[in-house]
């Protein structure tokens, strides 16, 4: 059974940093892409970043490019999202997702989802 467990969310002031982790278990993910999405109250879930597990290729939403970095640790089966220069508009529940696909920005193309972790950025 595939499980994705996010951690690392919290409350931070604007300009601060957080690192989210997504621990993956239940299968090997070499042929998978891992994505981070976020959803703010009253808004649709939106793509943040994705990484191809095997090659390490990455892709970012324009809104986070240059501020966020996605990475993975093969030994720990964990994906990270380093978030720097945080802004109040980054406030959302952040979700980790896994999909047997090429890099994708579309939530409906991912097969597995974590429970989410809250990130709140105060101004």
Coordinates of C-alpha atoms in Angstrom, one line a residue:
X1 CA 0.0 0.0 0.0
X2 CA 1.5 3.3 -1.1
X3 CA 1.8 6.0 1.6
X4 CA 2.9 9.6 1.3
X5 CA 3.4 11.4 4.6
X6 CA 4.1 15.1 4.6
X7 CA 5.7 17.0 7.4
X8 CA 7.5 20.3 8.1
X9 CA 4.6 22.8 7.8
X10 CA 4.1 25.6 10.2
X11 CA 3.8 29.3 10.8
X12 CA 6.5 31.6 9.5
X13 CA 6.9 35.3 8.9
X14 CA 7.1 36.7 5.4
X15 CA 10.7 36.4 4.1
X16 CA 11.3 33.2 6.2
X17 CA 11.9 29.7 5.1
X18 CA 10.5 26.2 5.6
X19 CA 11.4 22.8 4.4
X20 CA 8.6 20.3 3.7
X21 CA 9.3 16.6 3.6
X22 CA 7.3 13.8 1.9
X23 CA 8.2 10.3 3.1
X24 CA 7.1 7.7 0.5
X25 CA 6.6 4.0 1.1
X26 CA 4.9 1.0 -0.2
X27 CA 6.6 0.5 -3.6
X28 CA 9.7 1.6 -5.5
X29 CA 9.3 5.0 -7.2
X30 CA 12.0 4.9 -9.8
X31 CA 9.5 5.2 -12.6
X32 CA 7.5 7.9 -10.9
X33 CA 7.3 11.6 -10.7
X34 CA 6.7 13.3 -7.4
X35 CA 4.8 16.6 -7.2
X36 CA 4.0 19.2 -4.7
X37 CA 0.7 21.0 -4.9
X38 CA -1.0 23.5 -2.6
X39 CA -4.6 24.6 -1.9
X40 CA -5.6 27.8 -0.2
X41 CA -9.1 28.3 1.3
X42 CA -11.6 28.9 -1.4
X43 CA -9.2 28.2 -4.2
X44 CA -8.4 25.3 -6.5
X45 CA -5.5 23.0 -5.9
X46 CA -2.5 24.3 -7.8
X47 CA 0.8 22.9 -9.0
X48 CA 4.0 24.0 -7.2
X49 CA 6.9 21.8 -8.3
X50 CA 7.7 18.3 -9.6
X51 CA 10.7 16.0 -9.8
X52 CA 11.3 12.9 -11.8
X53 CA 12.6 10.4 -9.3
X54 CA 15.0 8.6 -11.6
X55 CA 16.7 11.5 -13.3
X56 CA 16.1 14.3 -10.9
X57 CA 14.7 16.5 -13.6
X58 CA 12.5 19.3 -12.1
X59 CA 9.8 21.7 -13.0
X60 CA 8.4 24.7 -11.2
X61 CA 5.4 26.9 -11.2
X62 CA 6.3 30.5 -12.2
X63 CA 5.0 31.8 -8.9
X64 CA 7.7 29.9 -6.9
X65 CA 10.6 29.7 -9.4
X66 CA 13.7 31.0 -7.8
X67 CA 12.3 30.7 -4.3
X68 CA 11.4 27.0 -3.9
X69 CA 13.6 24.0 -4.6
X70 CA 12.4 20.4 -4.9
X71 CA 14.8 17.6 -4.3
X72 CA 14.8 13.9 -3.4
X73 CA 16.9 11.5 -1.3
X74 CA 16.8 8.1 -2.8
X75 CA 18.2 6.4 0.3
X76 CA 15.5 7.8 2.5
X77 CA 12.7 7.6 -0.2
X78 CA 11.9 11.2 0.7
X79 CA 11.1 14.2 -1.4
X80 CA 11.7 17.7 -0.1
X81 CA 10.4 21.2 -0.9
X82 CA 12.7 23.9 0.4
X83 CA 10.8 27.2 0.5
X84 CA 12.6 30.5 0.8
X85 CA 11.5 34.1 0.7
X86 CA 8.0 33.0 1.7
X87 CA 5.2 35.4 1.0
X88 CA 1.7 35.6 2.6
X89 CA 0.2 34.4 -0.7
X90 CA 2.2 31.1 -0.2
X91 CA -0.2 30.3 2.7
X92 CA -2.0 27.0 1.9
X93 CA -2.2 23.3 2.6
X94 CA 0.7 21.7 0.8
X95 CA 0.2 18.2 -0.6
X96 CA 2.7 15.6 -1.9
X97 CA 1.7 13.4 -4.8
X98 CA 3.2 10.5 -6.8
X99 CA 2.3 9.5 -10.4
X100 CA 3.5 6.9 -12.9
X101 CA 4.1 9.6 -15.5
X102 CA 6.4 12.2 -16.9
X103 CA 6.6 15.5 -15.1
X104 CA 3.1 16.9 -15.0
X105 CA 1.4 20.0 -13.6
X106 CA -2.0 18.4 -13.6
X107 CA -3.3 17.1 -10.3
X108 CA -5.6 14.5 -11.9
X109 CA -2.6 12.8 -13.5
X110 CA -1.1 11.8 -10.1
X111 CA -2.1 8.5 -8.5
X112 CA -1.3 8.9 -4.9
X113 CA -1.6 11.7 -2.4
X114 CA -0.6 12.6 1.1
X115 CA -2.8 14.1 3.7
X116 CA -1.3 17.6 3.5
X117 CA 0.6 19.9 5.8
X118 CA -0.4 23.5 6.6
X119 CA 1.9 26.4 5.7
X120 CA 1.0 29.8 7.1
X121 CA 3.0 32.9 6.2
X122 CA 2.3 36.0 8.3
X123 CA 2.9 39.5 6.9

